[in-house]
Structures are given as C-alpha cells and as structure tokens.
Amino acid sequence: LPAGLSQWFPALEVLDVSGTGLAELGAELLALPRLHTLLAKNNRLGGPGSLPKGLEQASLGRSLRVLNLSGNRFPEVPPALLGLRGLQSLSLGGNRLHGIPPDIQELRSLEFLYLGGNFITSIPPELANLPSLSYLVLCDNKIQSIPPQLAQLHSLRSLSLHNNLLTYLPREILNLVHLEELSLRGNPLVVRFVRDLTYNPPSLQELAGRTIKTRNVAYAPSDLPENLVRYLSLASNCPNPKCGGVYFDSCVRQIKFVDFCGKYRLPLMHYLCSPECSSPCSSASQSSTSQSESDSEDEASVAARRMQKVLLG
C-alpha cells in the first residue's frame, strides 16, 4: 500500500485493493480510524507478515465491519482476525484453510461468514456460539459431518453446505426454525437421496390395473386368472385427496415433514401415484387429526416441497 495513505485520505471508510497482486497489507492501514470495509480479494496474501502487526489493538480493529480476503493463500484463519470484535462480515473463501479455529466464537458480532472453497474437514462446535450469525457458507470443502450444536444458531437464515462429503444430517438441524435456505447438493447423502427417489414408470400390468381401479371396471374373480385378482387387491390409494388415483409397485417418494403439536417435526416418507401428483396430503383423510395439527401439516408440507427443491437443485 502507498505510504501516506492515511494522510491523503484520513476519512476513508471503504478500501478495495482486490486483484492488485498484494503480498502484504502494510501498517498504513492502522492509521485509518474510519475504515469499516476492506476488500482485498484475489491477491497473494497468506504468508508471514501479510497482515499488519497490532491490527486488533489499533483503531482499525475497532472500526472494521466488513473484511474480504477471499482468493488468497492463507493456510489458516489468521489469529489477528479473531480479535476484530466488531467484525460483522468475514470472507476467506478460496484460500488454503484446513480447519476453523474454535476461537472463531470470539467474533460475537459476526453475521456473515464465508469459508467456501477451502480444504476444511470439520466444523468446531464453538461455531454455534455466534449469536448473530445469519449466513454461513461452507460449500466446496471436505466436511464429513455437522455438529448437532449448530442447531443453537437461532439467527441462521442461510446455510450452504453443497459439494462436501456429508452422508447424514443431525436431526437437531430441524431446530433451525429461521432457516430459509439450505444447500446440500453434491453430497453423498443427496446423491443417495436422489437415487432413492428415482421414479420407475409403471408396467403395462400396473397401467391396466390402475385403469380398472380408477374407473371402477366391474369384474368377477372367475373372469381373471387368480394371480391378477390377487394383484388388483394390492392397490394402494394415493394419499392426495385431489387425485383419487391408485398405485401398485410404481410410486413417487417424497419427504414430508409432519409437525405434532408444534413440538416435534419429523421427516416421513410420503408416497404419491405419479410425478404429476404433487399436491400436499390433506388432513381430510385423517379423521383423528385436529384442526391445529392440520394447519401444521399443511405448513410442513410446503416446507417439505421447498426442502426437496433445495435438495435437488
């Protein structure tokens, strides 16, 4: 950085030095008391001395709110950054990080954390101690599991975990009631999920059986071979009350979240007769369900469809 920067621009609030080939950020930054946004993307930062000494003690350490160091060469989250207690947005995507330090919990004001495109293998439970965190991006890493403590991030609205090595999610993740976006594509759990939801077209025998059942075609047991009579007796009614169809072997499997008394939200497999039959299952077919439970199920079905769209997106 040019010498005398603070003398030329003493009231500087936003500084963008992205893509300039910088290997270090000089001490001149420490004399910018009003700087709240520093963008230093796509440089050569990451070696010893990349950040000015005494950063967290300087006035800059108190004024800085947005820091973007994505596209550099940091092998770890610089310890100096963990002292920036007023930081609200931190981006370190596309570096060489292999982990997240537990002391990340010291950034109590953090609302946005971008760590995508690194080599991170695990998430420390301490990450759940960030009360204001709303956007967490951990995509394109090597993460194999999610700590259940992440459910304590009550402010979390968006969680990006696509292109990792996840094989399961902890059931506690359902407690993230304010979560609006969850990206999981490119993980083994979604690959398996999509494979399990593969729809096999019905056979000619099933198509004939569906026609007989839906059109109430009359037949006597003596009219058909015994195996066909037994087959027709195995028809299952589609749970969608607006459909009225049936299925035998070929059906569409969906995930449906059922909310019991507003306390337990459980993912259940939901079977429909065809891909075109996508209306939510109504409680009209469940006489034992109360009206309040019915409303909860309708909302849960909407959430399930939105979740499935995210999973398959």
CSV table of C-alpha atoms in Angstrom, one decimal:
chain,number,residue,atom,x,y,z
A,1,LEU,CA,0.0,0.0,0.0
A,2,PRO,CA,1.3,3.5,-0.7
A,3,ALA,CA,2.9,5.4,2.1
A,4,GLY,CA,1.0,8.4,3.5
A,5,LEU,CA,-2.4,6.7,2.7
A,6,SER,CA,-3.8,8.0,6.0
A,7,GLN,CA,-2.6,11.5,5.3
A,8,TRP,CA,-4.2,11.7,1.9
A,9,PHE,CA,-7.5,10.1,2.9
A,10,PRO,CA,-8.0,10.5,6.7
A,11,ALA,CA,-11.7,10.0,6.4
A,12,LEU,CA,-11.5,6.8,4.2
A,13,GLU,CA,-14.3,4.4,5.0
A,14,VAL,CA,-14.2,1.8,2.2
A,15,LEU,CA,-11.0,0.5,0.6
A,16,ASP,CA,-10.9,-2.0,-2.3
A,17,VAL,CA,-7.4,-3.3,-3.2
A,18,SER,CA,-8.7,-6.6,-4.8
A,19,GLY,CA,-6.7,-8.1,-7.7
A,20,THR,CA,-3.6,-5.9,-7.3
A,21,GLY,CA,-1.1,-8.7,-6.5
A,22,LEU,CA,-0.5,-7.6,-2.9
A,23,ALA,CA,1.5,-9.9,-0.8
A,24,GLU,CA,1.0,-7.9,2.4
A,25,LEU,CA,-1.2,-5.2,3.9
A,26,GLY,CA,1.1,-2.5,5.3
A,27,ALA,CA,0.9,-0.7,8.6
A,28,GLU,CA,-0.6,2.3,6.8
A,29,LEU,CA,-4.0,0.7,7.3
A,30,LEU,CA,-3.7,1.0,11.1
A,31,ALA,CA,-3.9,4.8,10.8
A,32,LEU,CA,-7.3,4.8,9.1
A,33,PRO,CA,-9.7,5.2,12.1
A,34,ARG,CA,-12.9,5.4,10.0
A,35,LEU,CA,-12.3,2.4,7.7
A,36,HIS,CA,-15.2,0.0,8.0
A,37,THR,CA,-14.9,-2.0,4.8
A,38,LEU,CA,-11.7,-3.6,3.5
A,39,LEU,CA,-11.8,-5.7,0.3
A,40,ALA,CA,-8.5,-7.5,-0.6
A,41,LYS,CA,-9.7,-10.4,-2.7
A,42,ASN,CA,-7.6,-12.3,-5.3
A,43,ASN,CA,-4.2,-11.3,-4.1
A,44,ARG,CA,-1.1,-13.1,-2.8
A,45,LEU,CA,-1.8,-12.7,0.8
A,46,GLY,CA,-1.2,-15.5,3.2
A,47,GLY,CA,2.5,-15.6,4.1
A,48,PRO,CA,4.2,-14.3,7.2
A,49,GLY,CA,3.6,-10.6,7.6
A,50,SER,CA,0.6,-10.5,5.3
A,51,LEU,CA,-1.4,-8.6,7.9
A,52,PRO,CA,0.0,-5.6,9.9
A,53,LYS,CA,1.1,-6.2,13.4
A,54,GLY,CA,-1.1,-4.9,16.2
A,55,LEU,CA,-4.2,-5.0,14.0
A,56,GLU,CA,-6.6,-6.0,16.8
A,57,GLN,CA,-5.3,-3.3,19.1
A,58,ALA,CA,-5.4,-0.4,16.6
A,59,SER,CA,-8.4,1.8,15.9
A,60,LEU,CA,-8.9,-0.1,12.7
A,61,GLY,CA,-9.5,-3.2,14.8
A,62,ARG,CA,-12.5,-1.5,16.4
A,63,SER,CA,-13.9,0.2,13.3
A,64,LEU,CA,-13.7,-2.6,10.8
A,65,ARG,CA,-17.0,-4.3,10.0
A,66,VAL,CA,-16.5,-6.0,6.6
A,67,LEU,CA,-13.3,-7.9,5.7
A,68,ASN,CA,-13.0,-9.9,2.4
A,69,LEU,CA,-9.8,-11.9,2.0
A,70,SER,CA,-11.2,-14.5,-0.4
A,71,GLY,CA,-9.0,-15.8,-3.2
A,72,ASN,CA,-5.7,-15.6,-1.3
A,73,ARG,CA,-3.2,-18.1,0.2
A,74,PHE,CA,-4.0,-18.2,3.9
A,75,PRO,CA,-3.3,-21.8,5.3
A,76,GLU,CA,-5.3,-20.9,8.4
A,77,VAL,CA,-7.6,-18.2,9.7
A,78,PRO,CA,-5.1,-15.5,10.8
A,79,PRO,CA,-5.2,-15.3,14.6
A,80,ALA,CA,-5.1,-11.5,14.4
A,81,LEU,CA,-8.6,-11.5,12.8
A,82,LEU,CA,-10.1,-13.3,15.8
A,83,GLY,CA,-9.5,-10.1,17.8
A,84,LEU,CA,-11.7,-7.9,15.5
A,85,ARG,CA,-14.7,-7.9,17.9
A,86,GLY,CA,-16.8,-5.5,15.8
A,87,LEU,CA,-16.5,-7.6,12.6
A,88,GLN,CA,-19.8,-8.4,11.0
A,89,SER,CA,-18.8,-10.0,7.7
A,90,LEU,CA,-15.7,-12.2,7.1
A,91,SER,CA,-14.9,-13.8,3.8
A,92,LEU,CA,-12.0,-16.2,3.5
A,93,GLY,CA,-13.2,-18.3,0.6
A,94,GLY,CA,-10.9,-19.8,-1.9
A,95,ASN,CA,-7.8,-19.9,0.4
A,96,ARG,CA,-6.0,-23.0,1.7
A,97,LEU,CA,-7.7,-23.4,5.1
A,98,HIS,CA,-7.8,-26.9,6.5
A,99,GLY,CA,-9.8,-26.0,9.6
A,100,ILE,CA,-11.8,-23.5,11.5
A,101,PRO,CA,-10.3,-22.4,14.9
A,102,PRO,CA,-12.5,-22.8,17.9
A,103,ASP,CA,-11.7,-19.2,18.8
A,104,ILE,CA,-13.9,-18.1,15.9
A,105,GLN,CA,-16.5,-17.8,18.7
A,106,GLU,CA,-14.8,-14.6,19.8
A,107,LEU,CA,-16.2,-12.8,16.8
A,108,ARG,CA,-19.5,-12.2,18.6
A,109,SER,CA,-20.8,-9.6,16.1
A,110,LEU,CA,-20.3,-11.8,13.1
A,111,GLU,CA,-23.4,-12.0,10.8
A,112,PHE,CA,-21.9,-13.4,7.6
A,113,LEU,CA,-19.1,-16.0,7.4
A,114,TYR,CA,-17.8,-17.2,4.0
A,115,LEU,CA,-15.3,-20.1,4.1
A,116,GLY,CA,-16.2,-21.9,0.9
A,117,GLY,CA,-13.7,-23.3,-1.5
A,118,ASN,CA,-11.1,-24.5,1.1
A,119,PHE,CA,-10.0,-27.8,2.5
A,120,ILE,CA,-11.9,-27.8,5.7
A,121,THR,CA,-12.8,-31.2,7.1
A,122,SER,CA,-14.7,-30.5,10.2
A,123,ILE,CA,-16.8,-27.8,11.9
A,124,PRO,CA,-15.9,-26.9,15.5
A,125,PRO,CA,-18.9,-26.9,17.9
A,126,GLU,CA,-17.8,-23.4,19.1
A,127,LEU,CA,-19.1,-22.0,15.8
A,128,ALA,CA,-22.5,-22.3,17.4
A,129,ASN,CA,-21.6,-19.6,19.9
A,130,LEU,CA,-22.1,-16.8,17.3
A,131,PRO,CA,-25.4,-15.3,18.3
A,132,SER,CA,-25.9,-13.0,15.3
A,133,LEU,CA,-24.7,-15.4,12.5
A,134,SER,CA,-27.3,-15.3,9.7
A,135,TYR,CA,-25.4,-16.5,6.7
A,136,LEU,CA,-22.9,-19.4,6.8
A,137,VAL,CA,-21.2,-20.6,3.7
A,138,LEU,CA,-19.1,-23.8,3.9
A,139,CYS,CA,-19.6,-25.1,0.4
A,140,ASP,CA,-16.8,-26.8,-1.7
A,141,ASN,CA,-14.9,-28.2,1.2
A,142,LYS,CA,-14.3,-31.7,2.6
A,143,ILE,CA,-16.7,-31.6,5.6
A,144,GLN,CA,-17.9,-35.1,6.6
A,145,SER,CA,-20.3,-34.3,9.4
A,146,ILE,CA,-22.3,-31.4,11.0
A,147,PRO,CA,-22.1,-31.0,14.8
A,148,PRO,CA,-25.5,-31.0,16.4
A,149,GLN,CA,-24.6,-27.9,18.3
A,150,LEU,CA,-25.1,-25.9,15.1
A,151,ALA,CA,-28.8,-26.0,16.0
A,152,GLN,CA,-28.0,-23.3,18.5
A,153,LEU,CA,-27.5,-20.8,15.7
A,154,HIS,CA,-31.0,-19.4,16.2
A,155,SER,CA,-30.4,-16.4,13.8
A,156,LEU,CA,-29.2,-18.6,10.9
A,157,ARG,CA,-31.2,-18.0,7.7
A,158,SER,CA,-28.9,-19.5,5.1
A,159,LEU,CA,-26.6,-22.5,5.3
A,160,SER,CA,-24.6,-23.5,2.3
A,161,LEU,CA,-23.0,-27.0,2.5
A,162,HIS,CA,-23.1,-28.2,-1.1
A,163,ASN,CA,-20.1,-30.1,-2.6
A,164,ASN,CA,-18.9,-31.6,0.7
A,165,LEU,CA,-18.7,-35.2,1.9
A,166,LEU,CA,-21.8,-35.3,4.1
A,167,THR,CA,-23.5,-38.7,4.5
A,168,TYR,CA,-26.1,-37.6,7.0
A,169,LEU,CA,-27.5,-34.6,8.9
A,170,PRO,CA,-28.2,-34.5,12.6
A,171,ARG,CA,-31.9,-34.4,13.4
A,172,GLU,CA,-31.2,-31.3,15.6
A,173,ILE,CA,-30.9,-29.3,12.4
A,174,LEU,CA,-34.7,-29.2,12.3
A,175,ASN,CA,-34.5,-26.8,15.2
A,176,LEU,CA,-33.2,-24.1,12.9
A,177,VAL,CA,-36.6,-22.6,12.7
A,178,HIS,CA,-35.5,-19.4,10.9
A,179,LEU,CA,-33.5,-21.2,8.2
A,180,GLU,CA,-34.8,-20.2,4.7
A,181,GLU,CA,-32.0,-21.6,2.5
A,182,LEU,CA,-30.2,-25.0,2.9
A,183,SER,CA,-28.0,-26.1,0.0
A,184,LEU,CA,-26.9,-29.7,0.1
A,185,ARG,CA,-26.4,-30.8,-3.5
A,186,GLY,CA,-23.2,-32.6,-4.4
A,187,ASN,CA,-23.0,-34.5,-1.1
A,188,PRO,CA,-23.2,-38.3,-0.8
A,189,LEU,CA,-26.5,-38.0,1.2
A,190,VAL,CA,-28.2,-36.2,-1.6
A,191,VAL,CA,-26.8,-38.5,-4.3
A,192,ARG,CA,-28.3,-41.4,-2.4
A,193,PHE,CA,-31.5,-39.4,-1.8
A,194,VAL,CA,-31.9,-38.7,-5.5
A,195,ARG,CA,-31.2,-42.3,-6.4
A,196,ASP,CA,-33.8,-43.5,-3.9
A,197,LEU,CA,-36.3,-41.1,-5.4
A,198,THR,CA,-35.8,-42.4,-8.9
A,199,TYR,CA,-39.2,-43.0,-10.5
A,200,ASN,CA,-39.7,-46.2,-12.4
A,201,PRO,CA,-42.5,-46.0,-14.9
A,202,PRO,CA,-45.4,-48.3,-14.3
A,203,SER,CA,-45.6,-51.6,-16.2
A,204,LEU,CA,-48.3,-52.4,-18.6
A,205,GLN,CA,-49.9,-54.6,-16.0
A,206,GLU,CA,-49.9,-51.8,-13.5
A,207,LEU,CA,-51.3,-49.3,-16.0
A,208,ALA,CA,-54.1,-51.8,-16.7
A,209,GLY,CA,-54.7,-52.3,-13.0
A,210,ARG,CA,-54.8,-48.6,-12.4
A,211,THR,CA,-57.4,-48.2,-15.1
A,212,ILE,CA,-59.6,-50.9,-13.7
A,213,LYS,CA,-59.5,-49.4,-10.2
A,214,THR,CA,-59.9,-45.7,-11.0
A,215,ARG,CA,-62.7,-46.3,-13.5
A,216,ASN,CA,-64.4,-48.9,-11.3
A,217,VAL,CA,-64.5,-51.5,-14.1
A,218,ALA,CA,-66.6,-54.4,-12.9
A,219,TYR,CA,-65.1,-57.9,-12.9
A,220,ALA,CA,-65.8,-61.2,-11.2
A,221,PRO,CA,-63.0,-63.4,-9.8
A,222,SER,CA,-63.9,-66.0,-12.4
A,223,ASP,CA,-63.2,-63.5,-15.2
A,224,LEU,CA,-59.5,-63.2,-14.5
A,225,PRO,CA,-56.6,-65.5,-13.6
A,226,GLU,CA,-56.1,-65.9,-9.8
A,227,ASN,CA,-52.7,-64.0,-9.8
A,228,LEU,CA,-54.4,-61.0,-11.5
A,229,VAL,CA,-57.2,-60.9,-9.0
A,230,ARG,CA,-54.7,-61.0,-6.2
A,231,TYR,CA,-52.7,-58.3,-7.9
A,232,LEU,CA,-55.7,-56.0,-8.1
A,233,SER,CA,-56.4,-56.4,-4.4
A,234,LEU,CA,-53.0,-54.9,-3.6
A,235,ALA,CA,-53.8,-51.5,-5.0
A,236,SER,CA,-52.9,-48.6,-2.7
A,237,ASN,CA,-54.9,-45.3,-2.7
A,238,CYS,CA,-53.0,-42.2,-3.4
A,239,PRO,CA,-53.0,-40.0,-0.2
A,240,ASN,CA,-53.7,-36.9,-2.2
A,241,PRO,CA,-57.4,-36.3,-1.8
A,242,LYS,CA,-57.5,-34.3,-5.0
A,243,CYS,CA,-56.2,-37.2,-7.1
A,244,GLY,CA,-58.2,-40.3,-6.4
A,245,GLY,CA,-55.6,-42.5,-8.1
A,246,VAL,CA,-54.0,-45.8,-7.1
A,247,TYR,CA,-50.6,-47.4,-7.4
A,248,PHE,CA,-49.2,-50.9,-7.1
A,249,ASP,CA,-45.5,-51.1,-7.4
A,250,SER,CA,-44.5,-47.8,-9.1
A,251,CYS,CA,-44.9,-44.7,-7.0
A,252,VAL,CA,-43.2,-41.4,-6.3
A,253,ARG,CA,-41.5,-41.0,-2.9
A,254,GLN,CA,-41.3,-37.6,-1.3
A,255,ILE,CA,-40.2,-36.2,2.0
A,256,LYS,CA,-43.0,-34.8,4.2
A,257,PHE,CA,-42.4,-33.0,7.5
A,258,VAL,CA,-45.1,-33.7,10.0
A,259,ASP,CA,-45.4,-31.3,12.9
A,260,PHE,CA,-47.0,-32.8,16.0
A,261,CYS,CA,-48.4,-30.2,18.4
A,262,GLY,CA,-45.8,-27.7,17.3
A,263,LYS,CA,-43.1,-29.6,19.2
A,264,TYR,CA,-41.8,-32.4,17.1
A,265,ARG,CA,-41.2,-32.0,13.3
A,266,LEU,CA,-40.3,-35.4,11.8
A,267,PRO,CA,-39.4,-36.2,8.2
A,268,LEU,CA,-41.6,-39.0,6.9
A,269,MET,CA,-41.6,-40.7,3.5
A,270,HIS,CA,-44.7,-39.7,1.5
A,271,TYR,CA,-45.9,-41.8,-1.4
A,272,LEU,CA,-47.8,-40.5,-4.4
A,273,CYS,CA,-49.1,-42.2,-7.5
A,274,SER,CA,-47.2,-40.2,-10.2
A,275,PRO,CA,-44.7,-37.3,-10.6
A,276,GLU,CA,-47.6,-35.0,-11.6
A,277,CYS,CA,-49.4,-35.7,-8.3
A,278,SER,CA,-47.7,-33.0,-6.2
A,279,SER,CA,-50.4,-31.6,-4.1
A,280,PRO,CA,-49.9,-31.8,-0.3
A,281,CYS,CA,-51.6,-34.6,1.6
A,282,SER,CA,-54.6,-33.1,3.3
A,283,SER,CA,-55.8,-34.0,6.8
A,284,ALA,CA,-59.2,-34.6,5.4
A,285,SER,CA,-58.2,-38.2,5.0
A,286,GLN,CA,-57.1,-38.3,8.6
A,287,SER,CA,-60.2,-38.0,10.8
A,288,SER,CA,-58.3,-38.2,14.0
A,289,THR,CA,-56.2,-35.1,13.3
A,290,SER,CA,-57.3,-31.9,14.9
A,291,GLN,CA,-57.6,-28.6,13.0
A,292,SER,CA,-54.5,-27.1,14.6
A,293,GLU,CA,-52.5,-30.2,13.6
A,294,SER,CA,-53.9,-30.0,10.1
A,295,ASP,CA,-52.6,-26.4,9.7
A,296,SER,CA,-49.2,-27.5,11.0
A,297,GLU,CA,-49.1,-30.3,8.5
A,298,ASP,CA,-50.0,-28.0,5.6
A,299,GLU,CA,-47.2,-25.7,6.5
A,300,ALA,CA,-44.9,-28.6,7.0
A,301,SER,CA,-45.8,-29.9,3.5
A,302,VAL,CA,-44.9,-26.6,2.0
A,303,ALA,CA,-41.6,-26.7,3.8
A,304,ALA,CA,-41.0,-30.2,2.6
A,305,ARG,CA,-41.6,-29.3,-1.0
A,306,ARG,CA,-39.3,-26.3,-0.6
A,307,MET,CA,-36.7,-28.5,1.1
A,308,GLN,CA,-36.9,-31.1,-1.7
A,309,LYS,CA,-36.4,-28.3,-4.3
A,310,VAL,CA,-33.3,-27.2,-2.5
A,311,LEU,CA,-32.0,-30.8,-2.2
A,312,LEU,CA,-32.5,-31.5,-5.9
A,313,GLY,CA,-31.5,-28.0,-7.1
